[in-house]
Amino acid sequence: MSNPGTTIIIREVEFPPEVVLSEKKSQLRSFLISRRALIRSALALSATTAMRGLPFAQAVEAGLTPAARGEDGSKFLSDPNWKPTFLNDQQNETLIALSDVIIPTTDTPGAKEALVNRFLDLLLSIEPAESQRQFTGALASMDRESQKQFGKDFHELAIQDQVWLVTPWSYPADADPWVGEESSSNSVQQHFLRLKRLIAYAYYGSEIGQKELGWDGEFTHGPYEGCEHEDDKHT
Amino acid sequence: MAQDPLQQIYDVIVVGSGATGGWAAKRLSEAGLKVALLEAGRSVSAKEFTEHMPSFQLKYRNHSPEIMRTRPVQRQCYACMEYNYEWFVNDLENPYSTPADKPFSWQRLRILGGRSLVWGRQSYRLSDVDFKAASRDGYDTDWPISYADLAPYYDIVEGYVGITGAAEGDQMLPDGKFLPPMKMSCGEIRLRESVKKNFGRTLTIGRAAILTQPHNGRAPCHYCGPCERGCFTYSYFSSPFTTVRDALKTGRCTLITDAIVSHVDMDSSANKARGVTFVHRATKETKQIRGKAVVLCAQSLESTRILLNSSTREYPNGLANSSRMLGHHLMDHVVGGGASGTFEDLKTVPSANPPHRPNGIYLVRFRNTPAEGKHPHFIRGYGFQGGAEPQFNLNASGIGADYKKAVKLGNYGVSLGAFGESLANFDNFCEIDPDLKDAWGIPALRISMTHGKNEAALMHDAGMTAAEMLEAAGARDVRVTTGTEMPGMAVHEVGTARMGNDAKKSVLNGFCQSHDVSNLVVADGSCFVSSACQNPTLTMMALCVRASDHLIERFKRNEV
């Protein structure tokens, strides 16, 4: 909280010395060091102002998001004692199996390693009841179809049978002008596509998924160069 | 121990530390005046910037239940994220009302720098086609100033802020003093050339308040991407690290944070403002601060609310409101029309790595121009913002290794979204809600605004013309939107204390000075007479500098 009782007067805004960014990647390291130096100098400034009786430090501590405090909020994902908070064990197993079919480990890690089920369980735990029902309904429809064709739940199937079952649903259906919205929106294909969208979102949003897309952790690679074609073909 | 800052009499009290308040504080204090700058929120520090933090480190990856709970309105803003939501007001503490059938999204920050911390940075000049629009089409009234009056102030603001852009010589969008332009992608160059050849229209790289070379002690952009999470090199313009800092350096400006101004105090016998009353954000204590002049830069709706809450016996309908225009003519650019598609023949190499260009393209208004003549279905016009770049394709078909490959291959997306002029309409207004107060006991606003037929026609036309232009450039799978989003979504609200030469029909004169109270100035977006279709912040800053210089002259002549 900002200092109660007194009016807060700020006499200077923190403004660390000019930082000149190198366009060369080789100089990024010194740049990163200067970033840390900046943080130190900023902290020092807060401390000095606080000692002068100006409640600057308290003022800036108030109302920070966990991100602004530098907290890594993803740590819960790898907790060895993790248990689902929203999904039941059956639903969790179905989700893990399905995510592994849609985004398997290839030469790069897949959705199972990215702990997609854990992130989705967290999101579901805060979703409105209607979205929760839609999700669990979609998972149940995977088991229903699996039972119909194989007499087993989805996660009990062999991987090749899981692939066989869902592959046709993963392609766009040909639109039938005579079929109304109602019959299609809750079809097993719609359920599958909804789950696929969420699994893909959770996978590509994870650290493993970002690396799958080539993310290298650097926050700069120099200026944007745009089109580099000499002719005007732009192909 | 320094003197109690509240026991002194300042030359000027400036309310609000955002894009305009920062300029007022800088300009006035550099001219030798003693300034108190009041900010409703806390101070801000580069320590809390999160622009380089990967999104997977956010616990909810931007779906934080804390945002849902405390910022149900603010989260409608694309810039309000799990990274920075504490910069935005807590909606539970800062309520406002609307009629049930007129939703309005009021997106705002209370922190040093205000919305300049998260703004879109697009910076465009208005032209005389805008300032004198009424003379051309007969709707409403002209501004009391022309482009020639404001051009020198655009120069001052651009010269200091640093605007990247390219000169185009298009009369609808006057060129300015630009830093080197950012580069365009292949798809953007193709679209620009097609639009010029097939339609005779101007498409240019976005003009943005982002540095592309060192400027005034700030380093150029390092293209990390998400400016709205802060910038530790201060490469985009935000007031705390530029104008406010300059003002404090003069030694004549006192910054008081956590000061929520409730109303302007009047000396009724002299008919002059004598300061403001504020409530301390943390203690909720009420305090006064005295000044010879008051400059409101709190943001259009907030400055208007302060004046409406400042009624006296002489001004029973709100301070400086003898015209009864205060609160009326609320405008916000209409958005929702546009189109998107893909360039299937362009090579796609989407990248998760920087450089991410924090800027787009701009397609200059081409409807109802002096060259093109009158459109049969609507007056005024719209400009497009957009871009073209390779993107990952999470919607790819299939599963397994093939799906993973298709996602990475991606596609080359291209899109245009319109910002249309919102017509000044007396019936779009804000007033004090007699039954609603904020967490500090200050009466809250009731906002009543809808976009009308003209705005709907603009967006309908925009969807159509965007699709035409994308298809002409070779885009496929073109999707069109023609609706209008709810007012407030452009976050360009202006016009509730309009300027004019006639004191019976306007709140302010051409120098943003109240017609009724000579030492009261309102130097934010509320002075706008029309919204034009260009992003308003650059114009607000230029108007504010002009208003500040006028006030300085009046101090010099001993008129205050």
PDB file of N, CA, C and O in Angstrom, chain B residues 11-76:
ATOM      1  N   ASP B  11       1.386  28.561  -9.522  1.00  0.00           N
ATOM      2  CA  ASP B  11       0.863  29.310 -10.663  1.00  0.00           C
ATOM      3  C   ASP B  11      -0.228  28.474 -11.340  1.00  0.00           C
ATOM      4  O   ASP B  11      -1.307  28.973 -11.625  1.00  0.00           O
ATOM      5  N   VAL B  12       0.103  27.212 -11.582  1.00  0.00           N
ATOM      6  CA  VAL B  12      -0.848  26.361 -12.303  1.00  0.00           C
ATOM      7  C   VAL B  12      -0.962  24.997 -11.644  1.00  0.00           C
ATOM      8  O   VAL B  12       0.040  24.375 -11.287  1.00  0.00           O
ATOM      9  N   ILE B  13      -2.205  24.540 -11.495  1.00  0.00           N
ATOM     10  CA  ILE B  13      -2.471  23.162 -11.070  1.00  0.00           C
ATOM     11  C   ILE B  13      -2.814  22.391 -12.340  1.00  0.00           C
ATOM     12  O   ILE B  13      -3.780  22.728 -13.039  1.00  0.00           O
ATOM     13  N   VAL B  14      -2.026  21.356 -12.657  1.00  0.00           N
ATOM     14  CA  VAL B  14      -2.318  20.505 -13.819  1.00  0.00           C
ATOM     15  C   VAL B  14      -2.876  19.184 -13.297  1.00  0.00           C
ATOM     16  O   VAL B  14      -2.261  18.541 -12.444  1.00  0.00           O
ATOM     17  N   VAL B  15      -4.037  18.803 -13.778  1.00  0.00           N
ATOM     18  CA  VAL B  15      -4.688  17.568 -13.319  1.00  0.00           C
ATOM     19  C   VAL B  15      -4.543  16.496 -14.391  1.00  0.00           C
ATOM     20  O   VAL B  15      -5.099  16.613 -15.482  1.00  0.00           O
ATOM     21  N   GLY B  16      -3.768  15.469 -14.083  1.00  0.00           N
ATOM     22  CA  GLY B  16      -3.558  14.370 -15.019  1.00  0.00           C
ATOM     23  C   GLY B  16      -2.152  14.405 -15.582  1.00  0.00           C
ATOM     24  O   GLY B  16      -1.653  15.465 -15.969  1.00  0.00           O
ATOM     25  N   SER B  17      -1.485  13.239 -15.612  1.00  0.00           N
ATOM     26  CA  SER B  17      -0.069  13.196 -16.015  1.00  0.00           C
ATOM     27  C   SER B  17       0.153  12.385 -17.285  1.00  0.00           C
ATOM     28  O   SER B  17       1.243  11.896 -17.522  1.00  0.00           O
ATOM     29  N   GLY B  18      -0.880  12.218 -18.089  1.00  0.00           N
ATOM     30  CA  GLY B  18      -0.750  11.432 -19.312  1.00  0.00           C
ATOM     31  C   GLY B  18      -0.148  12.221 -20.461  1.00  0.00           C
ATOM     32  O   GLY B  18       0.628  13.161 -20.251  1.00  0.00           O
ATOM     33  N   ALA B  19      -0.544  11.841 -21.661  1.00  0.00           N
ATOM     34  CA  ALA B  19       0.047  12.450 -22.863  1.00  0.00           C
ATOM     35  C   ALA B  19      -0.090  13.968 -22.840  1.00  0.00           C
ATOM     36  O   ALA B  19       0.854  14.688 -23.164  1.00  0.00           O
ATOM     37  N   THR B  20      -1.254  14.495 -22.444  1.00  0.00           N
ATOM     38  CA  THR B  20      -1.430  15.947 -22.461  1.00  0.00           C
ATOM     39  C   THR B  20      -0.939  16.587 -21.155  1.00  0.00           C
ATOM     40  O   THR B  20      -0.246  17.604 -21.194  1.00  0.00           O
ATOM     41  N   GLY B  21      -1.260  16.011 -20.012  1.00  0.00           N
ATOM     42  CA  GLY B  21      -0.850  16.605 -18.728  1.00  0.00           C
ATOM     43  C   GLY B  21       0.663  16.733 -18.628  1.00  0.00           C
ATOM     44  O   GLY B  21       1.185  17.725 -18.108  1.00  0.00           O
ATOM     45  N   GLY B  22       1.367  15.742 -19.145  1.00  0.00           N
ATOM     46  CA  GLY B  22       2.828  15.799 -19.155  1.00  0.00           C
ATOM     47  C   GLY B  22       3.322  16.993 -19.957  1.00  0.00           C
ATOM     48  O   GLY B  22       4.231  17.715 -19.535  1.00  0.00           O
ATOM     49  N   TRP B  23       2.682  17.210 -21.119  1.00  0.00           N
ATOM     50  CA  TRP B  23       3.066  18.344 -21.955  1.00  0.00           C
ATOM     51  C   TRP B  23       2.767  19.679 -21.266  1.00  0.00           C
ATOM     52  O   TRP B  23       3.586  20.601 -21.294  1.00  0.00           O
ATOM     53  N   ALA B  24       1.606  19.773 -20.627  1.00  0.00           N
ATOM     54  CA  ALA B  24       1.266  21.019 -19.941  1.00  0.00           C
ATOM     55  C   ALA B  24       2.294  21.302 -18.841  1.00  0.00           C
ATOM     56  O   ALA B  24       2.812  22.423 -18.721  1.00  0.00           O
ATOM     57  N   ALA B  25       2.621  20.270 -18.052  1.00  0.00           N
ATOM     58  CA  ALA B  25       3.572  20.449 -16.945  1.00  0.00           C
ATOM     59  C   ALA B  25       4.937  20.866 -17.478  1.00  0.00           C
ATOM     60  O   ALA B  25       5.599  21.754 -16.926  1.00  0.00           O
ATOM     61  N   LYS B  26       5.375  20.210 -18.547  1.00  0.00           N
ATOM     62  CA  LYS B  26       6.683  20.525 -19.141  1.00  0.00           C
ATOM     63  C   LYS B  26       6.712  21.960 -19.675  1.00  0.00           C
ATOM     64  O   LYS B  26       7.596  22.749 -19.343  1.00  0.00           O
ATOM     65  N   ARG B  27       5.732  22.265 -20.474  1.00  0.00           N
ATOM     66  CA  ARG B  27       5.710  23.560 -21.146  1.00  0.00           C
ATOM     67  C   ARG B  27       5.624  24.710 -20.136  1.00  0.00           C
ATOM     68  O   ARG B  27       6.348  25.697 -20.215  1.00  0.00           O
ATOM     69  N   LEU B  28       4.718  24.578 -19.162  1.00  0.00           N
ATOM     70  CA  LEU B  28       4.482  25.660 -18.201  1.00  0.00           C
ATOM     71  C   LEU B  28       5.676  25.828 -17.263  1.00  0.00           C
ATOM     72  O   LEU B  28       6.107  26.952 -16.983  1.00  0.00           O
ATOM     73  N   SER B  29       6.237  24.704 -16.773  1.00  0.00           N
ATOM     74  CA  SER B  29       7.344  24.827 -15.823  1.00  0.00           C
ATOM     75  C   SER B  29       8.604  25.306 -16.530  1.00  0.00           C
ATOM     76  O   SER B  29       9.385  26.071 -15.973  1.00  0.00           O
ATOM     77  N   GLU B  30       8.797  24.885 -17.783  1.00  0.00           N
ATOM     78  CA  GLU B  30       9.982  25.356 -18.521  1.00  0.00           C
ATOM     79  C   GLU B  30       9.888  26.852 -18.835  1.00  0.00           C
ATOM     80  O   GLU B  30      10.898  27.508 -19.052  1.00  0.00           O
ATOM     81  N   ALA B  31       8.661  27.375 -18.841  1.00  0.00           N
ATOM     82  CA  ALA B  31       8.484  28.813 -19.070  1.00  0.00           C
ATOM     83  C   ALA B  31       8.648  29.612 -17.772  1.00  0.00           C
ATOM     84  O   ALA B  31       8.466  30.828 -17.764  1.00  0.00           O
ATOM     85  N   GLY B  32       8.945  28.916 -16.661  1.00  0.00           N
ATOM     86  CA  GLY B  32       9.206  29.620 -15.415  1.00  0.00           C
ATOM     87  C   GLY B  32       8.056  29.602 -14.430  1.00  0.00           C
ATOM     88  O   GLY B  32       8.151  30.170 -13.346  1.00  0.00           O
ATOM     89  N   LEU B  33       6.956  28.960 -14.784  1.00  0.00           N
ATOM     90  CA  LEU B  33       5.804  28.930 -13.874  1.00  0.00           C
ATOM     91  C   LEU B  33       5.965  27.814 -12.851  1.00  0.00           C
ATOM     92  O   LEU B  33       6.604  26.785 -13.109  1.00  0.00           O
ATOM     93  N   LYS B  34       5.357  28.037 -11.702  1.00  0.00           N
ATOM     94  CA  LYS B  34       5.403  27.051 -10.625  1.00  0.00           C
ATOM     95  C   LYS B  34       4.175  26.143 -10.759  1.00  0.00           C
ATOM     96  O   LYS B  34       3.033  26.620 -10.713  1.00  0.00           O
ATOM     97  N   VAL B  35       4.437  24.865 -10.962  1.00  0.00           N
ATOM     98  CA  VAL B  35       3.375  23.936 -11.347  1.00  0.00           C
ATOM     99  C   VAL B  35       3.218  22.828 -10.316  1.00  0.00           C
ATOM    100  O   VAL B  35       4.209  22.302  -9.805  1.00  0.00           O
ATOM    101  N   ALA B  36       1.967  22.477 -10.019  1.00  0.00           N
ATOM    102  CA  ALA B  36       1.693  21.232  -9.278  1.00  0.00           C
ATOM    103  C   ALA B  36       1.015  20.289 -10.256  1.00  0.00           C
ATOM    104  O   ALA B  36       0.011  20.638 -10.872  1.00  0.00           O
ATOM    105  N   LEU B  37       1.596  19.107 -10.415  1.00  0.00           N
ATOM    106  CA  LEU B  37       1.043  18.109 -11.331  1.00  0.00           C
ATOM    107  C   LEU B  37       0.393  17.008 -10.502  1.00  0.00           C
ATOM    108  O   LEU B  37       1.071  16.322  -9.726  1.00  0.00           O
ATOM    109  N   LEU B  38      -0.906  16.850 -10.650  1.00  0.00           N
ATOM    110  CA  LEU B  38      -1.643  15.880  -9.839  1.00  0.00           C
ATOM    111  C   LEU B  38      -1.982  14.636 -10.661  1.00  0.00           C
ATOM    112  O   LEU B  38      -2.506  14.742 -11.772  1.00  0.00           O
ATOM    113  N   GLU B  39      -1.674  13.476 -10.095  1.00  0.00           N
ATOM    114  CA  GLU B  39      -1.980  12.207 -10.755  1.00  0.00           C
ATOM    115  C   GLU B  39      -2.820  11.362  -9.789  1.00  0.00           C
ATOM    116  O   GLU B  39      -2.472  11.235  -8.626  1.00  0.00           O
ATOM    117  N   ALA B  40      -3.897  10.779 -10.316  1.00  0.00           N
ATOM    118  CA  ALA B  40      -4.808  10.010  -9.458  1.00  0.00           C
ATOM    119  C   ALA B  40      -4.211   8.684  -9.015  1.00  0.00           C
ATOM    120  O   ALA B  40      -4.597   8.131  -7.985  1.00  0.00           O
ATOM    121  N   GLY B  41      -3.270   8.159  -9.786  1.00  0.00           N
ATOM    122  CA  GLY B  41      -2.688   6.857  -9.462  1.00  0.00           C
ATOM    123  C   GLY B  41      -1.320   6.989  -8.822  1.00  0.00           C
ATOM    124  O   GLY B  41      -0.886   8.081  -8.451  1.00  0.00           O
ATOM    125  N   ARG B  42      -0.640   5.862  -8.740  1.00  0.00           N
ATOM    126  CA  ARG B  42       0.690   5.832  -8.123  1.00  0.00           C
ATOM    127  C   ARG B  42       1.745   6.175  -9.172  1.00  0.00           C
ATOM    128  O   ARG B  42       1.437   6.379 -10.339  1.00  0.00           O
ATOM    129  N   SER B  43       3.002   6.195  -8.739  1.00  0.00           N
ATOM    130  CA  SER B  43       4.088   6.398  -9.676  1.00  0.00           C
ATOM    131  C   SER B  43       4.374   5.092 -10.417  1.00  0.00           C
ATOM    132  O   SER B  43       3.834   4.040 -10.063  1.00  0.00           O
ATOM    133  N   VAL B  44       5.194   5.152 -11.430  1.00  0.00           N
ATOM    134  CA  VAL B  44       5.519   3.956 -12.211  1.00  0.00           C
ATOM    135  C   VAL B  44       7.024   3.859 -12.322  1.00  0.00           C
ATOM    136  O   VAL B  44       7.728   4.868 -12.271  1.00  0.00           O
ATOM    137  N   SER B  45       7.507   2.641 -12.440  1.00  0.00           N
ATOM    138  CA  SER B  45       8.947   2.439 -12.520  1.00  0.00           C
ATOM    139  C   SER B  45       9.256   1.423 -13.615  1.00  0.00           C
ATOM    140  O   SER B  45       8.482   0.500 -13.861  1.00  0.00           O
ATOM    141  N   ALA B  46      10.417   1.581 -14.235  1.00  0.00           N
ATOM    142  CA  ALA B  46      10.843   0.632 -15.272  1.00  0.00           C
ATOM    143  C   ALA B  46      11.027  -0.772 -14.701  1.00  0.00           C
ATOM    144  O   ALA B  46      11.021  -1.750 -15.431  1.00  0.00           O
ATOM    145  N   LYS B  47      11.158  -0.859 -13.375  1.00  0.00           N
ATOM    146  CA  LYS B  47      11.322  -2.175 -12.746  1.00  0.00           C
ATOM    147  C   LYS B  47      10.127  -3.080 -12.992  1.00  0.00           C
ATOM    148  O   LYS B  47      10.232  -4.287 -12.920  1.00  0.00           O
ATOM    149  N   GLU B  48       8.969  -2.479 -13.210  1.00  0.00           N
ATOM    150  CA  GLU B  48       7.765  -3.295 -13.333  1.00  0.00           C
ATOM    151  C   GLU B  48       7.401  -3.581 -14.796  1.00  0.00           C
ATOM    152  O   GLU B  48       6.329  -4.106 -15.073  1.00  0.00           O
ATOM    153  N   PHE B  49       8.262  -3.218 -15.710  1.00  0.00           N
ATOM    154  CA  PHE B  49       7.993  -3.516 -17.114  1.00  0.00           C
ATOM    155  C   PHE B  49       8.148  -5.021 -17.376  1.00  0.00           C
ATOM    156  O   PHE B  49       8.990  -5.675 -16.768  1.00  0.00           O
ATOM    157  N   THR B  50       7.353  -5.531 -18.276  1.00  0.00           N
ATOM    158  CA  THR B  50       7.338  -6.986 -18.505  1.00  0.00           C
ATOM    159  C   THR B  50       7.458  -7.330 -19.987  1.00  0.00           C
ATOM    160  O   THR B  50       7.076  -8.407 -20.400  1.00  0.00           O
ATOM    161  N   GLU B  51       7.987  -6.394 -20.791  1.00  0.00           N
ATOM    162  CA  GLU B  51       7.966  -6.615 -22.238  1.00  0.00           C
ATOM    163  C   GLU B  51       8.791  -7.809 -22.696  1.00  0.00           C
ATOM    164  O   GLU B  51       8.571  -8.320 -23.788  1.00  0.00           O
ATOM    165  N   HIS B  52       9.733  -8.251 -21.867  1.00  0.00           N
ATOM    166  CA  HIS B  52      10.576  -9.372 -22.298  1.00  0.00           C
ATOM    167  C   HIS B  52      10.219 -10.680 -21.606  1.00  0.00           C
ATOM    168  O   HIS B  52      10.934 -11.667 -21.716  1.00  0.00           O
ATOM    169  N   MET B  53       9.135 -10.690 -20.875  1.00  0.00           N
ATOM    170  CA  MET B  53       8.757 -11.906 -20.145  1.00  0.00           C
ATOM    171  C   MET B  53       7.918 -12.804 -21.052  1.00  0.00           C
ATOM    172  O   MET B  53       6.919 -12.364 -21.608  1.00  0.00           O
ATOM    173  N   PRO B  54       8.333 -14.070 -21.245  1.00  0.00           N
ATOM    174  CA  PRO B  54       7.543 -14.944 -22.123  1.00  0.00           C
ATOM    175  C   PRO B  54       6.169 -15.244 -21.526  1.00  0.00           C
ATOM    176  O   PRO B  54       6.025 -15.335 -20.303  1.00  0.00           O
ATOM    177  N   SER B  55       5.187 -15.410 -22.398  1.00  0.00           N
ATOM    178  CA  SER B  55       3.814 -15.521 -21.902  1.00  0.00           C
ATOM    179  C   SER B  55       3.565 -16.837 -21.166  1.00  0.00           C
ATOM    180  O   SER B  55       2.644 -16.926 -20.364  1.00  0.00           O
ATOM    181  N   PHE B  56       4.397 -17.853 -21.398  1.00  0.00           N
ATOM    182  CA  PHE B  56       4.152 -19.114 -20.663  1.00  0.00           C
ATOM    183  C   PHE B  56       4.522 -18.977 -19.193  1.00  0.00           C
ATOM    184  O   PHE B  56       4.218 -19.854 -18.399  1.00  0.00           O
ATOM    185  N   GLN B  57       5.187 -17.895 -18.827  1.00  0.00           N
ATOM    186  CA  GLN B  57       5.467 -17.686 -17.402  1.00  0.00           C
ATOM    187  C   GLN B  57       4.303 -17.031 -16.671  1.00  0.00           C
ATOM    188  O   GLN B  57       4.330 -16.897 -15.453  1.00  0.00           O
ATOM    189  N   LEU B  58       3.296 -16.607 -17.415  1.00  0.00           N
ATOM    190  CA  LEU B  58       2.083 -16.119 -16.767  1.00  0.00           C
ATOM    191  C   LEU B  58       1.291 -17.348 -16.331  1.00  0.00           C
ATOM    192  O   LEU B  58       1.040 -18.238 -17.141  1.00  0.00           O
ATOM    193  N   LYS B  59       0.892 -17.385 -15.104  1.00  0.00           N
ATOM    194  CA  LYS B  59       0.244 -18.587 -14.601  1.00  0.00           C
ATOM    195  C   LYS B  59      -0.941 -18.982 -15.481  1.00  0.00           C
ATOM    196  O   LYS B  59      -1.114 -20.145 -15.826  1.00  0.00           O
ATOM    197  N   TYR B  60      -1.762 -18.008 -15.853  1.00  0.00           N
ATOM    198  CA  TYR B  60      -2.976 -18.317 -16.622  1.00  0.00           C
ATOM    199  C   TYR B  60      -2.823 -17.953 -18.101  1.00  0.00           C
ATOM    200  O   TYR B  60      -3.795 -17.941 -18.834  1.00  0.00           O
ATOM    201  N   ARG B  61      -1.616 -17.620 -18.513  1.00  0.00           N
ATOM    202  CA  ARG B  61      -1.345 -17.211 -19.903  1.00  0.00           C
ATOM    203  C   ARG B  61      -2.404 -16.229 -20.404  1.00  0.00           C
ATOM    204  O   ARG B  61      -3.017 -16.417 -21.440  1.00  0.00           O
ATOM    205  N   ASN B  62      -2.590 -15.223 -19.611  1.00  0.00           N
ATOM    206  CA  ASN B  62      -3.473 -14.101 -19.930  1.00  0.00           C
ATOM    207  C   ASN B  62      -4.957 -14.376 -19.700  1.00  0.00           C
ATOM    208  O   ASN B  62      -5.806 -13.676 -20.234  1.00  0.00           O
ATOM    209  N   HIS B  63      -5.280 -15.398 -18.935  1.00  0.00           N
ATOM    210  CA  HIS B  63      -6.676 -15.642 -18.563  1.00  0.00           C
ATOM    211  C   HIS B  63      -6.853 -15.524 -17.052  1.00  0.00           C
ATOM    212  O   HIS B  63      -7.666 -16.232 -16.462  1.00  0.00           O
ATOM    213  N   SER B  64      -6.095 -14.652 -16.435  1.00  0.00           N
ATOM    214  CA  SER B  64      -6.099 -14.567 -14.985  1.00  0.00           C
ATOM    215  C   SER B  64      -7.490 -14.272 -14.429  1.00  0.00           C
ATOM    216  O   SER B  64      -8.155 -13.335 -14.870  1.00  0.00           O
ATOM    217  N   PRO B  65      -7.933 -15.065 -13.452  1.00  0.00           N
ATOM    218  CA  PRO B  65      -9.246 -14.804 -12.851  1.00  0.00           C
ATOM    219  C   PRO B  65      -9.278 -13.448 -12.135  1.00  0.00           C
ATOM    220  O   PRO B  65     -10.340 -12.866 -11.966  1.00  0.00           O
ATOM    221  N   GLU B  66      -8.101 -12.942 -11.750  1.00  0.00           N
ATOM    222  CA  GLU B  66      -8.045 -11.649 -11.080  1.00  0.00           C
ATOM    223  C   GLU B  66      -8.467 -10.531 -12.054  1.00  0.00           C
ATOM    224  O   GLU B  66      -9.121  -9.568 -11.654  1.00  0.00           O
ATOM    225  N   ILE B  67      -8.103 -10.683 -13.319  1.00  0.00           N
ATOM    226  CA  ILE B  67      -8.550  -9.699 -14.317  1.00  0.00           C
ATOM    227  C   ILE B  67     -10.059  -9.808 -14.506  1.00  0.00           C
ATOM    228  O   ILE B  67     -10.765  -8.806 -14.546  1.00  0.00           O
ATOM    229  N   MET B  68     -10.547 -11.022 -14.612  1.00  0.00           N
ATOM    230  CA  MET B  68     -11.987 -11.232 -14.808  1.00  0.00           C
ATOM    231  C   MET B  68     -12.762 -10.595 -13.651  1.00  0.00           C
ATOM    232  O   MET B  68     -13.810  -9.997 -13.840  1.00  0.00           O
ATOM    233  N   ARG B  69     -12.219 -10.745 -12.441  1.00  0.00           N
ATOM    234  CA  ARG B  69     -12.932 -10.285 -11.251  1.00  0.00           C
ATOM    235  C   ARG B  69     -12.870  -8.767 -11.094  1.00  0.00           C
ATOM    236  O   ARG B  69     -13.889  -8.130 -10.835  1.00  0.00           O
ATOM    237  N   THR B  70     -11.671  -8.209 -11.271  1.00  0.00           N
ATOM    238  CA  THR B  70     -11.497  -6.791 -10.941  1.00  0.00           C
ATOM    239  C   THR B  70     -11.521  -5.864 -12.155  1.00  0.00           C
ATOM    240  O   THR B  70     -11.607  -4.658 -12.003  1.00  0.00           O
ATOM    241  N   ARG B  71     -11.392  -6.428 -13.364  1.00  0.00           N
ATOM    242  CA  ARG B  71     -11.341  -5.581 -14.563  1.00  0.00           C
ATOM    243  C   ARG B  71     -12.284  -6.067 -15.662  1.00  0.00           C
ATOM    244  O   ARG B  71     -11.869  -6.248 -16.801  1.00  0.00           O
ATOM    245  N   PRO B  72     -13.554  -6.333 -15.332  1.00  0.00           N
ATOM    246  CA  PRO B  72     -14.463  -6.841 -16.364  1.00  0.00           C
ATOM    247  C   PRO B  72     -14.621  -5.891 -17.551  1.00  0.00           C
ATOM    248  O   PRO B  72     -14.840  -6.352 -18.667  1.00  0.00           O
ATOM    249  N   VAL B  73     -14.483  -4.588 -17.306  1.00  0.00           N
ATOM    250  CA  VAL B  73     -14.543  -3.633 -18.426  1.00  0.00           C
ATOM    251  C   VAL B  73     -13.158  -3.466 -19.043  1.00  0.00           C
ATOM    252  O   VAL B  73     -12.984  -3.559 -20.265  1.00  0.00           O
ATOM    253  N   GLN B  74     -12.163  -3.246 -18.193  1.00  0.00           N
ATOM    254  CA  GLN B  74     -10.819  -2.955 -18.697  1.00  0.00           C
ATOM    255  C   GLN B  74     -10.277  -4.071 -19.579  1.00  0.00           C
ATOM    256  O   GLN B  74      -9.523  -3.847 -20.516  1.00  0.00           O
ATOM    257  N   ARG B  75     -10.674  -5.333 -19.290  1.00  0.00           N
ATOM    258  CA  ARG B  75     -10.130  -6.440 -20.061  1.00  0.00           C
ATOM    259  C   ARG B  75     -10.623  -6.431 -21.499  1.00  0.00           C
ATOM    260  O   ARG B  75     -10.107  -7.167 -22.343  1.00  0.00           O
ATOM    261  N   GLN B  76     -11.621  -5.591 -21.786  1.00  0.00           N
ATOM    262  CA  GLN B  76     -12.046  -5.449 -23.182  1.00  0.00           C
ATOM    263  C   GLN B  76     -10.977  -4.743 -24.001  1.00  0.00           C
ATOM    264  O   GLN B  76     -11.001  -4.772 -25.226  1.00  0.00           O
TER     265      GLN B  76
END
